[in-house]
Amino acid sequence: MKKLINDPDAVVIESLRGMAAAHPELRLDEEHRVMFRADAPVSGKVALVSGGGSGHEPLHAGYVGTGMLDAAVAGEVFTSPTPDAVRAAIDHVDAGAGVLLIIKNYTGDVLNFQMAADMAREDGIAVEYVVVNDDVAVEDSLYTAGRRGVGLTVLVEKIAGAAAAAGKSLAEVKALAEKVIAQGRSMGVALTAVTLPAVGHPAFDLPEDQIEMGVGIHGEPGRARVPMAPAADIATTMVDAILADYAFAGNDAIVMVNGMGATPLVELYLFYGEVEKLLATRGVEVRRCLVGNYITSLDMAGASITILKSDDELLSYWDAPVNTPALKNGVAPAATAAPVPAPRAAHAAPAPAEAPTPAESDAAETTDAETASADVTPADDHTVTLGQLEEWVRRVAAAMDKHKDELTELDAAIGDSDHGANMARGTAAAAKRLGHPAPTSISGLGKSVGMALVSSVGGASGPLYGTFFLRFGKQAGTGSALGVKELAAAFRSGTDGVAFRGKAAPGDKTMVDVLDAATAALEKSTGTMADATRAAADAAATARQATKDMIAKRGRASYLGERSIGHVDPGAASATLLFEALADVVSGK
Ligand code: ADP
Ligand code: MG
């Protein structure tokens, strides 16, 4: 597979640098991979931030500019950005009038953006968010993580961006975005599979004579694999699926026919012609349209159709001036008239191979962390000390590393094979951060570990485990020792935080099953700290095994429905390691 790249692992940052070089009206925060308006923050204006995994260009950075987004956060290819990056984006653009986050409905994106929103709110910034979920190929009943966010995202960003530019309040811009989400639907089709730059071969096998009807923007399976057919027939299937889901008939509409990356415009216009004819016969009047590559899936061939029921309000915002790299209309000025030097300077920044990731830069300074000999002597046999908890974090990192392949295999069965790498990377970063500076209280320890996980894990488990440790620390307080009851309360607070953020309950086949069972064992224990933590580890192991027979109701595994039965949940397995490590530290093993 030939690709116009240098290093498969540096595609995202190198592409962003190129975009910043091509568009001096934008600026790039390299560390956080945030593209933002050079003239941000724009005084008095509600700021719009979106983002998500890369590979969907021009979404999202291509929509940063006047009349649309103020900032876009780029994750790895098809992987959500972390909350600290989203938080940095908020800081770049917040002008005091509030910030609206536009999130596509994927568990990882939703959790990481929500967490960034919470962090910003704690700092006194008014942040709201909306979640786009327009893909009719996905049934809510079957796919319990809900419908995927796809093409409608472009329309939400345009219309909400126009409202923000017109001086509307945060509440008004949010309400308008929600109206667009309520009235819009999409569906996609793939003619070929997608190839990730870091993988180098197609992600799935799609025979020459077959197409994937209802495909997602990451090449996820859709409704059905069907024989290849003329464009008119494909358009009929897709339009009818969309119209069956929402009452567009008898209404005006804004319609987008979007290319997935590798379908030429000659085909996209032909396809649009079919779509418009069909809509006319079904009583839908197309008032505005957009045809081109607006939300792609790397090099996948195929197209998607998005239909938005329109009225005068939506049409006027649709027609409002916009000036971004990928969407221009009317007479909107560029975000800044004079080119600014910043993107040029950024362009000359060190190559990504030399730019240390947070984890690596910590690694370079580990010596004092490793030599900072925490006092692991227990104060008494009913107490756990700060020093023991520091040792716990180091043992957890060692355990995740040791069990990395096992966690990866569990995730390969019902997820996307990254849980082992995610947890090993995240807990190593947490252990290394302990010495910079060494926490002086248990709340400080929780915060340090939580932030390390949040900023280095990504995916769904990063914000979940991050929340766990942040809440754990907050509940534990500023002391340097905890009794059994206090430790149980800290675990309960962390567990409640995970359940709340992930909307998961025990029985949903997630890490919550283990966190809840082990915490309950701690709460019940009346013995020494060693007895209590051993009981918690035993309860964790039992709960881990019990996830095997459950149907996954949350996260990626929920897309499998009943096919998730027969596999232990990867997050339940990693959570069990937390409790085993704690029992070992306390019992002096
Ligand atoms: P991703 O699913 O984004 O690839 P990981 O593979 O690192 O992230 O983590 C997967 C684990 O996260 C699952 O096994 C499950 O235990 C946990 N998880 C996923 N979604 C949720 C949720 N909504 N609530 C609680 N836990 C969840
Ligand atoms: Mg995974």
mmCIF file of C-alpha atoms in Angstrom, residues 66-373:
data_model
loop_
_atom_site.group_PDB
_atom_site.id
_atom_site.type_symbol
_atom_site.label_atom_id
_atom_site.label_comp_id
_atom_site.label_asym_id
_atom_site.label_seq_id
_atom_site.Cartn_x
_atom_site.Cartn_y
_atom_site.Cartn_z
ATOM 1 C CA THR A 66 -14.662 32.790 11.027
ATOM 2 C CA GLY A 67 -18.263 31.646 11.365
ATOM 3 C CA MET A 68 -17.530 28.066 12.403
ATOM 4 C CA LEU A 69 -15.170 26.496 14.999
ATOM 5 C CA ASP A 70 -12.767 28.412 17.208
ATOM 6 C CA ALA A 71 -10.624 25.344 17.882
ATOM 7 C CA ALA A 72 -10.336 21.685 16.896
ATOM 8 C CA VAL A 73 -8.544 18.978 18.893
ATOM 9 C CA ALA A 74 -6.937 16.149 16.930
ATOM 10 C CA GLY A 75 -6.508 12.691 18.456
ATOM 11 C CA GLU A 76 -4.496 9.857 16.973
ATOM 12 C CA VAL A 77 -6.036 8.282 13.865
ATOM 13 C CA PHE A 78 -9.507 7.065 14.890
ATOM 14 C CA THR A 79 -8.711 7.602 18.615
ATOM 15 C CA SER A 80 -10.220 10.222 20.904
ATOM 16 C CA PRO A 81 -8.002 13.075 22.134
ATOM 17 C CA THR A 82 -7.353 13.225 25.893
ATOM 18 C CA PRO A 83 -9.114 15.655 28.274
ATOM 19 C CA ASP A 84 -6.000 17.771 28.886
ATOM 20 C CA ALA A 85 -5.813 18.503 25.154
ATOM 21 C CA VAL A 86 -9.493 19.480 25.042
ATOM 22 C CA ARG A 87 -8.956 21.543 28.190
ATOM 23 C CA ALA A 88 -6.062 23.351 26.453
ATOM 24 C CA ALA A 89 -8.307 24.072 23.458
ATOM 25 C CA ILE A 90 -10.889 25.619 25.774
ATOM 26 C CA ASP A 91 -8.202 27.893 27.222
ATOM 27 C CA HIS A 92 -7.047 29.011 23.786
ATOM 28 C CA VAL A 93 -10.514 30.221 22.775
ATOM 29 C CA ASP A 94 -12.507 31.080 25.900
ATOM 30 C CA ALA A 95 -13.352 34.790 25.809
ATOM 31 C CA GLY A 96 -15.617 34.769 28.858
ATOM 32 C CA ALA A 97 -18.883 34.261 26.946
ATOM 33 C CA GLY A 98 -18.773 30.476 27.339
ATOM 34 C CA VAL A 99 -17.601 27.506 25.317
ATOM 35 C CA LEU A 100 -19.693 24.899 23.481
ATOM 36 C CA LEU A 101 -18.115 21.490 22.825
ATOM 37 C CA ILE A 102 -19.417 19.569 19.804
ATOM 38 C CA ILE A 103 -18.868 15.839 20.368
ATOM 39 C CA LYS A 104 -19.499 12.888 18.066
ATOM 40 C CA ASN A 105 -21.174 10.000 19.862
ATOM 41 C CA TYR A 106 -18.381 7.511 20.574
ATOM 42 C CA THR A 107 -17.748 6.406 24.177
ATOM 43 C CA GLY A 108 -14.117 7.559 24.152
ATOM 44 C CA ASP A 109 -14.914 10.989 22.674
ATOM 45 C CA VAL A 110 -17.859 11.566 24.979
ATOM 46 C CA LEU A 111 -15.925 10.618 28.137
ATOM 47 C CA ASN A 112 -12.785 12.595 27.294
ATOM 48 C CA PHE A 113 -14.697 15.742 26.276
ATOM 49 C CA GLN A 114 -17.046 15.535 29.271
ATOM 50 C CA MET A 115 -14.073 15.272 31.558
ATOM 51 C CA ALA A 116 -12.485 18.331 29.959
ATOM 52 C CA ALA A 117 -15.781 20.158 30.447
ATOM 53 C CA ASP A 118 -15.793 19.252 34.137
ATOM 54 C CA MET A 119 -12.192 20.405 34.545
ATOM 55 C CA ALA A 120 -12.940 23.737 32.862
ATOM 56 C CA ARG A 121 -16.085 24.252 34.931
ATOM 57 C CA GLU A 122 -14.080 23.726 38.098
ATOM 58 C CA ASP A 123 -11.915 26.588 36.888
ATOM 59 C CA GLY A 124 -14.985 28.791 36.513
ATOM 60 C CA ILE A 125 -15.402 28.601 32.723
ATOM 61 C CA ALA A 126 -18.964 28.243 31.397
ATOM 62 C CA VAL A 127 -18.841 25.073 29.266
ATOM 63 C CA GLU A 128 -21.707 23.201 27.648
ATOM 64 C CA TYR A 129 -21.657 20.339 25.183
ATOM 65 C CA VAL A 130 -23.823 18.635 22.596
ATOM 66 C CA VAL A 131 -23.477 15.071 21.302
ATOM 67 C CA VAL A 132 -24.135 14.374 17.611
ATOM 68 C CA ASN A 133 -25.761 10.951 16.953
ATOM 69 C CA ASP A 134 -27.218 10.949 13.462
ATOM 70 C CA ASP A 135 -26.302 7.544 11.978
ATOM 71 C CA VAL A 136 -29.540 5.715 11.180
ATOM 72 C CA ALA A 137 -27.617 2.531 10.304
ATOM 73 C CA VAL A 138 -27.211 1.940 14.029
ATOM 74 C CA GLU A 139 -30.226 0.978 16.101
ATOM 75 C CA ASP A 140 -30.265 2.308 19.640
ATOM 76 C CA SER A 141 -31.833 -0.909 20.900
ATOM 77 C CA LEU A 142 -29.101 -3.111 19.517
ATOM 78 C CA TYR A 143 -26.147 -0.799 19.963
ATOM 79 C CA THR A 144 -26.384 0.383 23.522
ATOM 80 C CA ALA A 145 -23.619 2.946 23.240
ATOM 81 C CA GLY A 146 -26.138 4.740 21.019
ATOM 82 C CA ARG A 147 -26.021 5.976 17.457
ATOM 83 C CA ARG A 148 -22.712 7.058 15.993
ATOM 84 C CA GLY A 149 -22.058 10.688 15.155
ATOM 85 C CA VAL A 150 -21.247 11.152 11.458
ATOM 86 C CA GLY A 151 -22.010 13.662 8.667
ATOM 87 C CA LEU A 152 -24.438 15.868 10.563
ATOM 88 C CA THR A 153 -21.463 17.063 12.625
ATOM 89 C CA VAL A 154 -20.430 19.334 9.734
ATOM 90 C CA LEU A 155 -23.881 20.943 9.636
ATOM 91 C CA VAL A 156 -23.971 21.371 13.420
ATOM 92 C CA GLU A 157 -20.571 23.089 13.363
ATOM 93 C CA LYS A 158 -21.620 25.429 10.528
ATOM 94 C CA ILE A 159 -24.989 26.438 11.967
ATOM 95 C CA ALA A 160 -23.891 26.742 15.606
ATOM 96 C CA GLY A 161 -20.794 28.619 14.405
ATOM 97 C CA ALA A 162 -22.950 31.141 12.579
ATOM 98 C CA ALA A 163 -25.110 31.655 15.663
ATOM 99 C CA ALA A 164 -22.039 32.209 17.832
ATOM 100 C CA ALA A 165 -20.676 34.688 15.276
ATOM 101 C CA ALA A 166 -24.023 36.495 15.383
ATOM 102 C CA GLY A 167 -23.554 37.079 19.107
ATOM 103 C CA LYS A 168 -26.010 34.519 20.458
ATOM 104 C CA SER A 169 -25.595 33.381 24.073
ATOM 105 C CA LEU A 170 -24.155 30.024 25.107
ATOM 106 C CA ALA A 171 -27.649 28.719 25.917
ATOM 107 C CA GLU A 172 -28.980 29.888 22.550
ATOM 108 C CA VAL A 173 -26.105 28.387 20.559
ATOM 109 C CA LYS A 174 -26.476 25.098 22.419
ATOM 110 C CA ALA A 175 -30.247 25.006 21.832
ATOM 111 C CA LEU A 176 -29.713 25.622 18.136
ATOM 112 C CA ALA A 177 -27.107 22.843 17.911
ATOM 113 C CA GLU A 178 -29.566 20.513 19.645
ATOM 114 C CA LYS A 179 -32.277 21.455 17.184
ATOM 115 C CA VAL A 180 -29.985 20.515 14.291
ATOM 116 C CA ILE A 181 -29.138 17.217 16.004
ATOM 117 C CA ALA A 182 -32.830 16.461 16.561
ATOM 118 C CA GLN A 183 -33.776 17.191 12.931
ATOM 119 C CA GLY A 184 -30.849 15.589 11.064
ATOM 120 C CA ARG A 185 -30.080 12.012 9.988
ATOM 121 C CA SER A 186 -27.312 10.319 7.979
ATOM 122 C CA MET A 187 -26.287 7.028 6.437
ATOM 123 C CA GLY A 188 -23.101 5.867 4.712
ATOM 124 C CA VAL A 189 -21.952 3.210 2.280
ATOM 125 C CA ALA A 190 -18.464 1.781 1.737
ATOM 126 C CA LEU A 191 -17.223 0.473 -1.613
ATOM 127 C CA THR A 192 -13.766 -0.396 -0.249
ATOM 128 C CA ALA A 193 -12.176 -0.928 3.158
ATOM 129 C CA VAL A 194 -10.097 1.678 4.968
ATOM 130 C CA THR A 195 -6.331 1.469 5.558
ATOM 131 C CA LEU A 196 -4.850 2.998 8.729
ATOM 132 C CA PRO A 197 -1.389 4.539 8.108
ATOM 133 C CA ALA A 198 0.115 2.737 11.106
ATOM 134 C CA VAL A 199 -1.347 -0.620 10.026
ATOM 135 C CA GLY A 200 -0.609 -0.439 6.309
ATOM 136 C CA HIS A 201 -3.210 -2.896 5.031
ATOM 137 C CA PRO A 202 -7.011 -2.699 4.693
ATOM 138 C CA ALA A 203 -8.815 -2.994 8.028
ATOM 139 C CA PHE A 204 -11.385 -5.467 6.703
ATOM 140 C CA ASP A 205 -12.055 -7.549 3.671
ATOM 141 C CA LEU A 206 -14.695 -6.207 1.294
ATOM 142 C CA PRO A 207 -14.936 -8.298 -1.892
ATOM 143 C CA GLU A 208 -14.990 -6.544 -5.295
ATOM 144 C CA ASP A 209 -18.672 -7.281 -5.862
ATOM 145 C CA GLN A 210 -19.908 -6.288 -2.377
ATOM 146 C CA ILE A 211 -20.570 -3.017 -0.547
ATOM 147 C CA GLU A 212 -21.072 -2.304 3.151
ATOM 148 C CA MET A 213 -24.418 -0.554 3.552
ATOM 149 C CA GLY A 214 -24.590 1.671 6.636
ATOM 150 C CA VAL A 215 -20.839 1.766 7.230
ATOM 151 C CA GLY A 216 -19.444 3.995 10.006
ATOM 152 C CA ILE A 217 -16.688 6.563 9.517
ATOM 153 C CA HIS A 218 -14.096 4.178 10.965
ATOM 154 C CA GLY A 219 -15.147 1.384 8.631
ATOM 155 C CA GLU A 220 -17.378 -0.137 11.314
ATOM 156 C CA PRO A 221 -19.910 -2.604 9.971
ATOM 157 C CA GLY A 222 -23.282 -1.222 9.039
ATOM 158 C CA ARG A 223 -26.654 -2.793 8.392
ATOM 159 C CA ALA A 224 -25.748 -5.313 5.762
ATOM 160 C CA ARG A 225 -23.198 -6.380 3.208
ATOM 161 C CA VAL A 226 -25.002 -6.303 -0.136
ATOM 162 C CA PRO A 227 -24.092 -6.828 -3.800
ATOM 163 C CA MET A 228 -22.651 -3.859 -5.674
ATOM 164 C CA ALA A 229 -25.399 -2.018 -7.591
ATOM 165 C CA PRO A 230 -25.927 1.075 -9.787
ATOM 166 C CA ALA A 231 -25.749 4.447 -7.993
ATOM 167 C CA ALA A 232 -29.490 4.968 -8.380
ATOM 168 C CA ASP A 233 -30.244 1.777 -6.463
ATOM 169 C CA ILE A 234 -27.734 2.534 -3.723
ATOM 170 C CA ALA A 235 -29.204 6.033 -3.360
ATOM 171 C CA THR A 236 -32.707 4.585 -3.074
ATOM 172 C CA THR A 237 -31.736 2.202 -0.292
ATOM 173 C CA MET A 238 -29.998 4.952 1.668
ATOM 174 C CA VAL A 239 -32.581 7.697 1.183
ATOM 175 C CA ASP A 240 -35.401 5.348 2.115
ATOM 176 C CA ALA A 241 -33.555 4.222 5.253
ATOM 177 C CA ILE A 242 -33.128 7.846 6.307
ATOM 178 C CA LEU A 243 -36.711 8.792 5.477
ATOM 179 C CA ALA A 244 -37.999 5.771 7.389
ATOM 180 C CA ASP A 245 -36.293 7.134 10.489
ATOM 181 C CA TYR A 246 -37.539 10.728 10.482
ATOM 182 C CA ALA A 247 -40.477 12.581 8.974
ATOM 183 C CA PHE A 248 -38.689 14.607 6.315
ATOM 184 C CA ALA A 249 -41.511 14.230 3.787
ATOM 185 C CA GLY A 250 -43.346 17.490 3.132
ATOM 186 C CA ASN A 251 -40.467 19.557 4.495
ATOM 187 C CA ASP A 252 -37.566 21.638 3.266
ATOM 188 C CA ALA A 253 -34.088 20.251 3.741
ATOM 189 C CA ILE A 254 -30.380 20.961 3.678
ATOM 190 C CA VAL A 255 -28.665 17.938 2.121
ATOM 191 C CA MET A 256 -25.035 16.859 2.142
ATOM 192 C CA VAL A 257 -23.597 14.177 -0.116
ATOM 193 C CA ASN A 258 -20.213 13.448 1.358
ATOM 194 C CA GLY A 259 -17.294 11.477 -0.027
ATOM 195 C CA MET A 260 -15.490 9.042 2.278
ATOM 196 C CA GLY A 261 -12.070 9.973 0.909
ATOM 197 C CA ALA A 262 -11.425 7.926 -2.211
ATOM 198 C CA THR A 263 -14.524 8.524 -4.319
ATOM 199 C CA PRO A 264 -14.050 11.112 -7.078
ATOM 200 C CA LEU A 265 -16.286 14.165 -7.379
ATOM 201 C CA VAL A 266 -17.591 12.969 -10.719
ATOM 202 C CA GLU A 267 -19.226 10.092 -8.852
ATOM 203 C CA LEU A 268 -20.315 12.218 -5.905
ATOM 204 C CA TYR A 269 -22.163 14.682 -8.169
ATOM 205 C CA LEU A 270 -23.757 11.820 -10.068
ATOM 206 C CA PHE A 271 -24.837 10.368 -6.730
ATOM 207 C CA TYR A 272 -26.184 13.731 -5.561
ATOM 208 C CA GLY A 273 -28.291 13.937 -8.721
ATOM 209 C CA GLU A 274 -29.904 10.635 -7.828
ATOM 210 C CA VAL A 275 -30.483 11.716 -4.230
ATOM 211 C CA GLU A 276 -32.148 14.987 -5.234
ATOM 212 C CA LYS A 277 -34.457 13.271 -7.747
ATOM 213 C CA LEU A 278 -35.514 10.737 -5.137
ATOM 214 C CA LEU A 279 -36.140 13.369 -2.485
ATOM 215 C CA ALA A 280 -38.348 15.296 -4.944
ATOM 216 C CA THR A 281 -40.481 12.203 -5.519
ATOM 217 C CA ARG A 282 -40.786 11.738 -1.764
ATOM 218 C CA GLY A 283 -41.905 15.278 -1.033
ATOM 219 C CA VAL A 284 -38.648 16.703 0.323
ATOM 220 C CA GLU A 285 -37.528 20.019 -1.162
ATOM 221 C CA VAL A 286 -33.781 20.505 -1.133
ATOM 222 C CA ARG A 287 -33.164 24.175 -0.284
ATOM 223 C CA ARG A 288 -29.379 24.001 0.094
ATOM 224 C CA CYS A 289 -26.812 21.316 -0.608
ATOM 225 C CA LEU A 290 -23.180 20.482 -0.084
ATOM 226 C CA VAL A 291 -21.351 17.950 -2.271
ATOM 227 C CA GLY A 292 -17.730 16.937 -1.637
ATOM 228 C CA ASN A 293 -15.345 15.405 0.885
ATOM 229 C CA TYR A 294 -16.350 16.905 4.224
ATOM 230 C CA ILE A 295 -16.053 14.048 6.741
ATOM 231 C CA THR A 296 -13.878 11.305 5.371
ATOM 232 C CA SER A 297 -12.625 7.934 6.472
ATOM 233 C CA LEU A 298 -8.994 8.049 5.312
ATOM 234 C CA ASP A 299 -8.870 6.338 1.911
ATOM 235 C CA MET A 300 -12.185 4.525 2.022
ATOM 236 C CA ALA A 301 -14.252 4.697 -1.164
ATOM 237 C CA GLY A 302 -17.912 5.407 -0.604
ATOM 238 C CA ALA A 303 -20.299 8.162 0.332
ATOM 239 C CA SER A 304 -22.734 9.293 2.965
ATOM 240 C CA ILE A 305 -25.987 11.187 2.777
ATOM 241 C CA THR A 306 -27.064 13.651 5.462
ATOM 242 C CA ILE A 307 -30.492 15.257 5.505
ATOM 243 C CA LEU A 308 -31.446 18.112 7.836
ATOM 244 C CA LYS A 309 -35.020 19.363 8.051
ATOM 245 C CA SER A 310 -34.688 23.114 7.551
ATOM 246 C CA ASP A 311 -36.669 26.257 8.267
ATOM 247 C CA ASP A 312 -35.947 29.967 7.841
ATOM 248 C CA GLU A 313 -33.859 30.108 10.991
ATOM 249 C CA LEU A 314 -31.578 27.227 9.967
ATOM 250 C CA LEU A 315 -31.322 28.478 6.377
ATOM 251 C CA SER A 316 -30.262 31.938 7.484
ATOM 252 C CA TYR A 317 -27.483 30.495 9.659
ATOM 253 C CA TRP A 318 -26.525 28.124 6.862
ATOM 254 C CA ASP A 319 -26.198 31.091 4.476
ATOM 255 C CA ALA A 320 -24.231 33.224 6.943
ATOM 256 C CA PRO A 321 -20.629 33.995 5.950
ATOM 257 C CA VAL A 322 -18.010 31.402 6.803
ATOM 258 C CA ASN A 323 -14.278 31.403 6.093
ATOM 259 C CA THR A 324 -12.426 28.211 7.014
ATOM 260 C CA PRO A 325 -9.929 26.085 5.087
ATOM 261 C CA ALA A 326 -12.623 23.621 3.998
ATOM 262 C CA LEU A 327 -15.826 25.640 3.896
ATOM 263 C CA LYS A 328 -16.114 29.171 2.535
ATOM 264 C CA ASN A 329 -19.215 31.140 1.800
ATOM 265 C CA GLY A 330 -20.135 34.824 1.529
ATOM 266 C CA VAL A 331 -17.832 37.594 2.595
ATOM 267 C CA ALA A 332 -16.561 36.509 6.013
ATOM 268 C CA PRO A 333 -13.097 37.899 6.597
ATOM 269 C CA ALA A 334 -10.295 35.488 7.401
ATOM 270 C CA ALA A 335 -9.831 34.937 11.127
ATOM 271 C CA THR A 336 -6.966 37.409 11.045
ATOM 272 C CA ALA A 337 -6.023 39.761 8.216
ATOM 273 C CA ALA A 338 -2.275 39.752 8.768
ATOM 274 C CA PRO A 339 -0.356 36.476 8.698
ATOM 275 C CA VAL A 340 1.037 35.716 12.133
ATOM 276 C CA PRO A 341 4.493 34.237 12.624
ATOM 277 C CA ALA A 342 3.447 31.534 15.086
ATOM 278 C CA PRO A 343 2.605 28.746 12.623
ATOM 279 C CA ARG A 344 5.932 29.312 10.835
ATOM 280 C CA ALA A 345 7.777 28.998 14.118
ATOM 281 C CA ALA A 346 5.798 25.879 14.937
ATOM 282 C CA HIS A 347 6.710 24.550 11.530
ATOM 283 C CA ALA A 348 10.363 24.612 12.514
ATOM 284 C CA ALA A 349 9.740 22.787 15.765
ATOM 285 C CA PRO A 350 11.523 19.509 16.470
ATOM 286 C CA ALA A 351 10.393 16.419 14.621
ATOM 287 C CA PRO A 352 7.866 14.347 16.566
ATOM 288 C CA ALA A 353 10.371 11.596 17.139
ATOM 289 C CA GLU A 354 12.391 14.081 19.180
ATOM 290 C CA ALA A 355 9.427 15.754 20.810
ATOM 291 C CA PRO A 356 8.938 13.764 23.979
ATOM 292 C CA THR A 357 5.463 12.594 24.875
ATOM 293 C CA PRO A 358 4.519 13.344 28.476
ATOM 294 C CA ALA A 359 5.306 9.749 29.381
ATOM 295 C CA GLU A 360 8.715 9.811 27.715
ATOM 296 C CA SER A 361 9.752 13.150 29.162
ATOM 297 C CA ASP A 362 8.925 11.793 32.585
ATOM 298 C CA ALA A 363 10.914 8.692 31.787
ATOM 299 C CA ALA A 364 13.970 10.822 31.113
ATOM 300 C CA GLU A 365 13.861 12.087 34.672
ATOM 301 C CA THR A 366 12.865 8.983 36.496
ATOM 302 C CA THR A 367 15.891 8.569 38.673
ATOM 303 C CA ASP A 368 14.665 10.731 41.514
ATOM 304 C CA ALA A 369 11.219 9.115 41.311
ATOM 305 C CA GLU A 370 12.759 5.729 41.691
ATOM 306 C CA THR A 371 15.169 6.726 44.403
ATOM 307 C CA ALA A 372 12.597 8.803 46.294
ATOM 308 C CA SER A 373 12.216 6.035 48.820
#
